[in-house]
Coordinates of C-alpha atoms in Angstrom, one line a residue:
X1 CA 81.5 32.6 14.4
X2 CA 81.8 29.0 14.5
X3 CA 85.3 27.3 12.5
X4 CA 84.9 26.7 9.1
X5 CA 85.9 23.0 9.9
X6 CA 84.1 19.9 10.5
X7 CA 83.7 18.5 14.3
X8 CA 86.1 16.5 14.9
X9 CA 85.7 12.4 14.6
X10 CA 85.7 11.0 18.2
X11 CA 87.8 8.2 16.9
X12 CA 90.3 9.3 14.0
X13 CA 91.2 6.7 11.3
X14 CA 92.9 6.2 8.4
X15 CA 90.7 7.0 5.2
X16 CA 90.8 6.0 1.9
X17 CA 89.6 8.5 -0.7
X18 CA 88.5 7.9 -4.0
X19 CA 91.6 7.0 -6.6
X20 CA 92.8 10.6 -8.2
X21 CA 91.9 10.3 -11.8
X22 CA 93.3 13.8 -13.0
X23 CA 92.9 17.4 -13.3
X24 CA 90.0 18.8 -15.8
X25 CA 90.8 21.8 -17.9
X26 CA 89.1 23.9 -15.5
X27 CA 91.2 22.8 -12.4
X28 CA 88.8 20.6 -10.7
X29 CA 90.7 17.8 -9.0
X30 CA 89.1 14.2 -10.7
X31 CA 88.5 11.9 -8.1
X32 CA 87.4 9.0 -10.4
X33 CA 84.4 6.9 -10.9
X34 CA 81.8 8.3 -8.8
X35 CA 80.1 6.1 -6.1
X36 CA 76.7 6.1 -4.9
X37 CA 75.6 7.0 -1.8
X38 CA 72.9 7.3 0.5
X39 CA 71.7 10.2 2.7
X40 CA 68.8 11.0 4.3
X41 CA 67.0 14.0 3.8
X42 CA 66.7 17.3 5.7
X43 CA 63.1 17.7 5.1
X44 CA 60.8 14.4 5.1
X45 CA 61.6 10.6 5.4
X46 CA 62.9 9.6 1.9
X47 CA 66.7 8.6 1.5
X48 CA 68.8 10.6 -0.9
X49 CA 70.3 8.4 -3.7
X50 CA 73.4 9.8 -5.6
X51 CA 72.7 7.2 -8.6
X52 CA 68.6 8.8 -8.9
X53 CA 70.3 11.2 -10.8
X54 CA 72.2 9.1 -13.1
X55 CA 73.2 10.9 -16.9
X56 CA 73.0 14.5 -15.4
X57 CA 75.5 17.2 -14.4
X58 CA 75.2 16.9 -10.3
X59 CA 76.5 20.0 -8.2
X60 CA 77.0 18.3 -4.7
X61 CA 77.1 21.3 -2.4
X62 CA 78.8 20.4 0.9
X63 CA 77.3 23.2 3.2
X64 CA 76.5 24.2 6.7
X65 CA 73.8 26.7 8.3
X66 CA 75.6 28.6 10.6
X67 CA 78.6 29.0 8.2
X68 CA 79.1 32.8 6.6
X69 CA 80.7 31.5 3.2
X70 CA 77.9 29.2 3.0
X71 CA 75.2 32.5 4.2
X72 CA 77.1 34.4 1.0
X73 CA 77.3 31.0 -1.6
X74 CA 73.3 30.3 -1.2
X75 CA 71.7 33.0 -3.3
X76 CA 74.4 32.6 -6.1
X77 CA 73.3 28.8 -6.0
X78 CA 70.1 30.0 -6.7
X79 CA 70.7 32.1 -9.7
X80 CA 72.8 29.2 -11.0
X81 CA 70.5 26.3 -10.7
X82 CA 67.8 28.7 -12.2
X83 CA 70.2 29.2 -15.4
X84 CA 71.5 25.4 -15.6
X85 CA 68.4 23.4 -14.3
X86 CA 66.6 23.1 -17.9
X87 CA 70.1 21.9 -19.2
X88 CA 70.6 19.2 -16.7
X89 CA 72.4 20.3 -13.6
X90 CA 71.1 19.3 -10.6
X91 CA 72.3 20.5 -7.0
X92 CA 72.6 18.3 -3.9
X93 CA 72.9 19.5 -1.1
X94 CA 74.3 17.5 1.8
X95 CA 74.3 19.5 4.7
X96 CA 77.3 19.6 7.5
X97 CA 75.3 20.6 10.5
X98 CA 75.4 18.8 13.5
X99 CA 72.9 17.7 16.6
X100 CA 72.8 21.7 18.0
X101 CA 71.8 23.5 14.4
X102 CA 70.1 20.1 12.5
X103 CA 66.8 22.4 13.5
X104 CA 67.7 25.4 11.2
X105 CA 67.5 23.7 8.6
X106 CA 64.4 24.4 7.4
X107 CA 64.0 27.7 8.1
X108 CA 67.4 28.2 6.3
X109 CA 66.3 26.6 2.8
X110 CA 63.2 28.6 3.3
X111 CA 64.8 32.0 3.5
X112 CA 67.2 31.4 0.5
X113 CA 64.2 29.8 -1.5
X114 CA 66.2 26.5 -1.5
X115 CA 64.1 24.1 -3.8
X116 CA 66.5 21.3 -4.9
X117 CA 67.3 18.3 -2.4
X118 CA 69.0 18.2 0.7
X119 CA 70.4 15.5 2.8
X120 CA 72.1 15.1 5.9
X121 CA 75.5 14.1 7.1
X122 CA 75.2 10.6 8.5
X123 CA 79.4 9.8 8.9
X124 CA 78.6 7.4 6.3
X125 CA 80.1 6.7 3.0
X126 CA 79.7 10.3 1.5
X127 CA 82.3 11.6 4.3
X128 CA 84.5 8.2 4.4
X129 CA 85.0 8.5 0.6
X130 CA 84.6 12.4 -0.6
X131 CA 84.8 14.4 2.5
X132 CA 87.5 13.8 5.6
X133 CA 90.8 13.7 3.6
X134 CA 92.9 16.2 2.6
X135 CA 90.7 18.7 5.7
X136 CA 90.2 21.1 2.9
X137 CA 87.3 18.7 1.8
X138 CA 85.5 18.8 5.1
X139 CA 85.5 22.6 5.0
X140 CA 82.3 24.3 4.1
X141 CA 81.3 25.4 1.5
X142 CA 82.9 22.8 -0.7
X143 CA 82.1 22.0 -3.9
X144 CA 82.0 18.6 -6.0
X145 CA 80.9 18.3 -9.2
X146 CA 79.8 14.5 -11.1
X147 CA 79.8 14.7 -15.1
X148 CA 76.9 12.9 -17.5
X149 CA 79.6 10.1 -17.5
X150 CA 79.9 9.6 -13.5
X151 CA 83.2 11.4 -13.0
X152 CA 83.5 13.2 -10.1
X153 CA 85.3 16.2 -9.1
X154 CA 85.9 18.2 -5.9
X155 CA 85.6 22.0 -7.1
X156 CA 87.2 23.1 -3.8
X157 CA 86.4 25.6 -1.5
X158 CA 84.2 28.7 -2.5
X159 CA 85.2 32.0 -0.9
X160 CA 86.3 34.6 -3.0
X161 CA 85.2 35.3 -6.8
X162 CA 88.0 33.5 -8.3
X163 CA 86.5 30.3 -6.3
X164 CA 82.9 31.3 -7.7
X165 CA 84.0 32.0 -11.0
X166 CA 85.9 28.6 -11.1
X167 CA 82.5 26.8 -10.5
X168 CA 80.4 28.5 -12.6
X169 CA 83.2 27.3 -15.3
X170 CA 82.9 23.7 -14.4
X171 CA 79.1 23.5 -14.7
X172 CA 79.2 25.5 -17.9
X173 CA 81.9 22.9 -19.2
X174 CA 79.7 20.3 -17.9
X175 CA 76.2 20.8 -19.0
X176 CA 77.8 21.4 -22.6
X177 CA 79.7 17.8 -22.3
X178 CA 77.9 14.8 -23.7
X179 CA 77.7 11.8 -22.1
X180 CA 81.4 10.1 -22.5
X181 CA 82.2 6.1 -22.5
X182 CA 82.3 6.3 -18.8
X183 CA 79.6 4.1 -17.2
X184 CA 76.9 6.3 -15.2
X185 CA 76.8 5.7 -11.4
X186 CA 75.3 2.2 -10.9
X187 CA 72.8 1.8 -7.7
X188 CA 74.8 0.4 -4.6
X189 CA 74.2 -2.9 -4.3
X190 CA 73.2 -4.0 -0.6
X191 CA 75.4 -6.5 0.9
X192 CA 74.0 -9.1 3.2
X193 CA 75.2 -9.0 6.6
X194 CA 77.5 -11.0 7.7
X195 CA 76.2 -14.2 9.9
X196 CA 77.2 -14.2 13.4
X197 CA 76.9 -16.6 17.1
X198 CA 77.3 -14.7 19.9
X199 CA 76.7 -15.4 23.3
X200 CA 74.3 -12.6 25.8
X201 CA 75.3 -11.8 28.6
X202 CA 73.9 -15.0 30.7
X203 CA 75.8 -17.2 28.3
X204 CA 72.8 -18.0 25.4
X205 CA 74.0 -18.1 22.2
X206 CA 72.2 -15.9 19.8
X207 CA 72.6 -15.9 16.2
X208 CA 71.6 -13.8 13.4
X209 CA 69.4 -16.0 11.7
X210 CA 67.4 -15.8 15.1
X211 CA 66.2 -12.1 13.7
X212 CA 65.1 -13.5 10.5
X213 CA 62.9 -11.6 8.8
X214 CA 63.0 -8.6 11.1
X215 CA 64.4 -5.3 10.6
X216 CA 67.4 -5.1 12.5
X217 CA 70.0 -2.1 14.2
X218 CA 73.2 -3.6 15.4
X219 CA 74.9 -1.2 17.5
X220 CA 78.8 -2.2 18.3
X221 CA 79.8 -0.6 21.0
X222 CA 82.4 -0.3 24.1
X223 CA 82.2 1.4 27.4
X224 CA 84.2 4.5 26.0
X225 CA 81.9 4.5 23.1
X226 CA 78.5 3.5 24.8
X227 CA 77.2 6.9 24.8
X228 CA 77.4 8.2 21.6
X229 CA 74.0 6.7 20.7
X230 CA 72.9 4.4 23.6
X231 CA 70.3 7.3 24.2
X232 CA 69.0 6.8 20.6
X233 CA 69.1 3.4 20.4
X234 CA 67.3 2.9 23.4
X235 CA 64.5 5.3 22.1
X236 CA 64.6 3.3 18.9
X237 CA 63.9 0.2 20.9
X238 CA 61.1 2.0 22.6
X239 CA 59.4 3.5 19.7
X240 CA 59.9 1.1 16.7
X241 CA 59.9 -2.1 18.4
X242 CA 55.7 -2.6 18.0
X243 CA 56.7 -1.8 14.4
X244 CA 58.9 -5.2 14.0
X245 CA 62.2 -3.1 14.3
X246 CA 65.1 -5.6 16.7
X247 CA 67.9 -3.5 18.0
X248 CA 71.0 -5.1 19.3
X249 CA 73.6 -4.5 21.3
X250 CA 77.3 -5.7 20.8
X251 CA 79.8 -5.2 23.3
X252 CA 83.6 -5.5 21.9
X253 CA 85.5 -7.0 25.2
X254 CA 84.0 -5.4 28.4
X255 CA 83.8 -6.8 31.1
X256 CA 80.7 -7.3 32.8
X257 CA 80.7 -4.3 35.4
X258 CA 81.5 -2.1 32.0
X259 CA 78.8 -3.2 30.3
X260 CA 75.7 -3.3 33.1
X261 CA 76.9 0.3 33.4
X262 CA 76.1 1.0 30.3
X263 CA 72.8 -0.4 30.4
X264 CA 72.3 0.9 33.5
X265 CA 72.2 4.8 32.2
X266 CA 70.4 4.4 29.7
X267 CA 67.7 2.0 30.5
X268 CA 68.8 -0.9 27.8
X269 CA 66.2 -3.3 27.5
X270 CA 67.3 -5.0 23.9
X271 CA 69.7 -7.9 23.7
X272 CA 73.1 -7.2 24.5
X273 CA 75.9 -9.9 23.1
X274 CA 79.4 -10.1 24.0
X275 CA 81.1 -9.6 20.4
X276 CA 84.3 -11.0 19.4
X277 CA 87.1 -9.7 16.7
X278 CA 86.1 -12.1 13.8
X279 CA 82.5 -10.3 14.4
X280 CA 83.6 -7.0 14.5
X281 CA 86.3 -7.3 11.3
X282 CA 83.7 -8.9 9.5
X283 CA 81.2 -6.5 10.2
X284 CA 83.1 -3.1 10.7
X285 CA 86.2 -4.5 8.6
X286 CA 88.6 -3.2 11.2
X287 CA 89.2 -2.7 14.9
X288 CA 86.8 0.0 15.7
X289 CA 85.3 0.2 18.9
X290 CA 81.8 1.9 17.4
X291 CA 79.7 1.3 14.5
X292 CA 75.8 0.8 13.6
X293 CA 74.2 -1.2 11.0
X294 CA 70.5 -0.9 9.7
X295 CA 69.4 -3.9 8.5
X296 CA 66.3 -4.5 6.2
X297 CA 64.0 -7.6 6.8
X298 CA 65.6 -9.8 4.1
X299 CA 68.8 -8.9 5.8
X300 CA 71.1 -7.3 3.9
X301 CA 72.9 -3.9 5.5
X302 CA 70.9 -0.8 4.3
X303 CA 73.4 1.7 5.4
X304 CA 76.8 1.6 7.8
X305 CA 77.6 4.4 10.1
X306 CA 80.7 3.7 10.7
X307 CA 81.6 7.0 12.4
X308 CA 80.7 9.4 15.4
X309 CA 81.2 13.2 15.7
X310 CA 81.2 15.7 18.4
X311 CA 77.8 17.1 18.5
X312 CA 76.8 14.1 16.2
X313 CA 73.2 13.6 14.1
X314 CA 72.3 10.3 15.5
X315 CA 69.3 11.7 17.5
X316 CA 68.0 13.0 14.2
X317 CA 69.5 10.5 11.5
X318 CA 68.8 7.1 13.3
X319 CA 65.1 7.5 13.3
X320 CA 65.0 8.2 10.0
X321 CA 66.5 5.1 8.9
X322 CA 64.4 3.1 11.5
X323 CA 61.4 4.5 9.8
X324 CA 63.0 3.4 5.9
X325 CA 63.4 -0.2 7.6
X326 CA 59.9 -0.6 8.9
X327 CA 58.5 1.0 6.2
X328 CA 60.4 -1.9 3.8
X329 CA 58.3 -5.0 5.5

């Protein structure tokens, strides 16, 4: 069997979680305020917004297919959101698979009878702020729980009775709460993307506002980095750019060699710009050598993936927001 643990990030980082906001009676860890966040899901093209679900109890399920505790948790899932579902619960499921078992997901929620949503794991702000620190959180199946007031929880690991018992507890507790003086998760705001000038490779400068009105990938990448999605993002260019859809390249400090390599393997026929650090802070907000942006028409960042994985979902989770960004014209 496969470890219980995520894969591995291909460039560690320091992460900040959520501030801890104390224990619950029933020995959930508080986590604060819950944040929204976007995922898409497993099973058609729509995105997966924690804040839809505003003023209910919310059962995130962190989960995986070819994991046995998550084989053994399913059914008892089933029984529970059957029990809790006219009281308010609602179970999301945000699935830890990666590029190799992303197809079993289907057949999975189809043999369990799996009816409530399921999203995938994108590296983006659901791992960054709930999942990656302490590594108990990115083990499978974990647990969070987010009250009619937007608290969240994390539940913890469920593996043994006691484990099960302790989340059947918290949704109990939950569902019977009313909704507090907290205020319920507000929608993320989209932020527009910062403006940049950079130069192409033959020395043009090309700007952001050059894009206006388009849909827009940015891909910041390095020669180490260059094929964790230059694959993807040169399908991208090749099947959404009829559809209005610009992808960019930019290169953090190659030199030229490095960078025509790149291109080279992959058959990169969108514009690629030599980046610089006050890009890549402003954009990335720290010295990371990867990171993609999907940009809507009126140009403000839709989502930011701001991480990679061994094995990652890019093939599968790029596409889907390419399609969300056309689909917004």
């Amino acid at each position: 069997m496969l470890s219980d643990k995520s894969p591995i990030s291909k460039h560690p980082r320091i992460l900040m979680l959520l501030l801890f906001a104390g224990v619950a009676a029933w020995g959930a860890a508080g986590l604060g305020p819950a944040k929204d966040f976007t995922v898409p899901a497993a099973t058609d093209a729509s995105l997966i917004h924690l804040s839809d679900y505003a003023g209910k109890v919310v059962l995130i399920n962190w989960w995986r297919t070819d994991c046995a505790w998550s084989q053994r948790e399913s059914p008892k899932l089933v029984g529970l959101y059957q029990r809790y579902r006219p009281k308010g619960l609602v179970i999301l499921g945000i699935s830890d698979d990666h590029g190799s078992t992303v197809g079993q997901i289907p057949a999975y929620l189809k043999r369990y009878n799996i009816t409530w949503p399921v999203g995938l794991n994108d590296q983006g702000e659901f791992m960054r702020e709930m999942i990656v620190q302490p590594n108990e959180r990115g083990s499978t199946p974990g647990n969070f729980i987010v009250t009619r007031s937007g608290e969240v929880m994390y539940l913890g690991l469920d593996r043994t009775d006691a484990d099960w018992q302790k989340l059947e507890n918290a949704i109990a507790a939950a569902v019977a709460e009313g909704p507090g003086k907290a205020t319920p998760i507000q929608p993320r705001d989209l932020v527009p993307a910062p403006a940049f000038s950079l130069p192409d490779l033959q020395g043009k400068p090309v700007r952001l506002s050059d894009f206006k009105g388009k849909p827009l990938v940015a891909n910041f990448f390095t020669a180490q980095s260059c094929d964790w999605s230059g694959s993807i993002l040169a399908r991208l260019d090749r099947d959404y750019s009829a559809r209005g859809l610009q992808v960019v390249g930019i290169d953090l400090f190659d030199n030229d060699a490095a960078i025509q390599s790149c291109k080279s393997r992959f058959g990169t026929k969108y514009p690629v710009l030599r980046g610089d650090q006050a890009t890549q802070l402003a954009w990335i907000g720290e010295r990371s050598g990867w990171a993609t942006f999907f940009v809507s028409a009126d140009g403000k960042i839709l989502k930011a993936i701001k991480d990679s994985i061994d094995d990652g979902m890019e093939g599968t989770v790029f596409p889907k927001y390419a399609d969300q960004l056309v689909s917004r014209r």
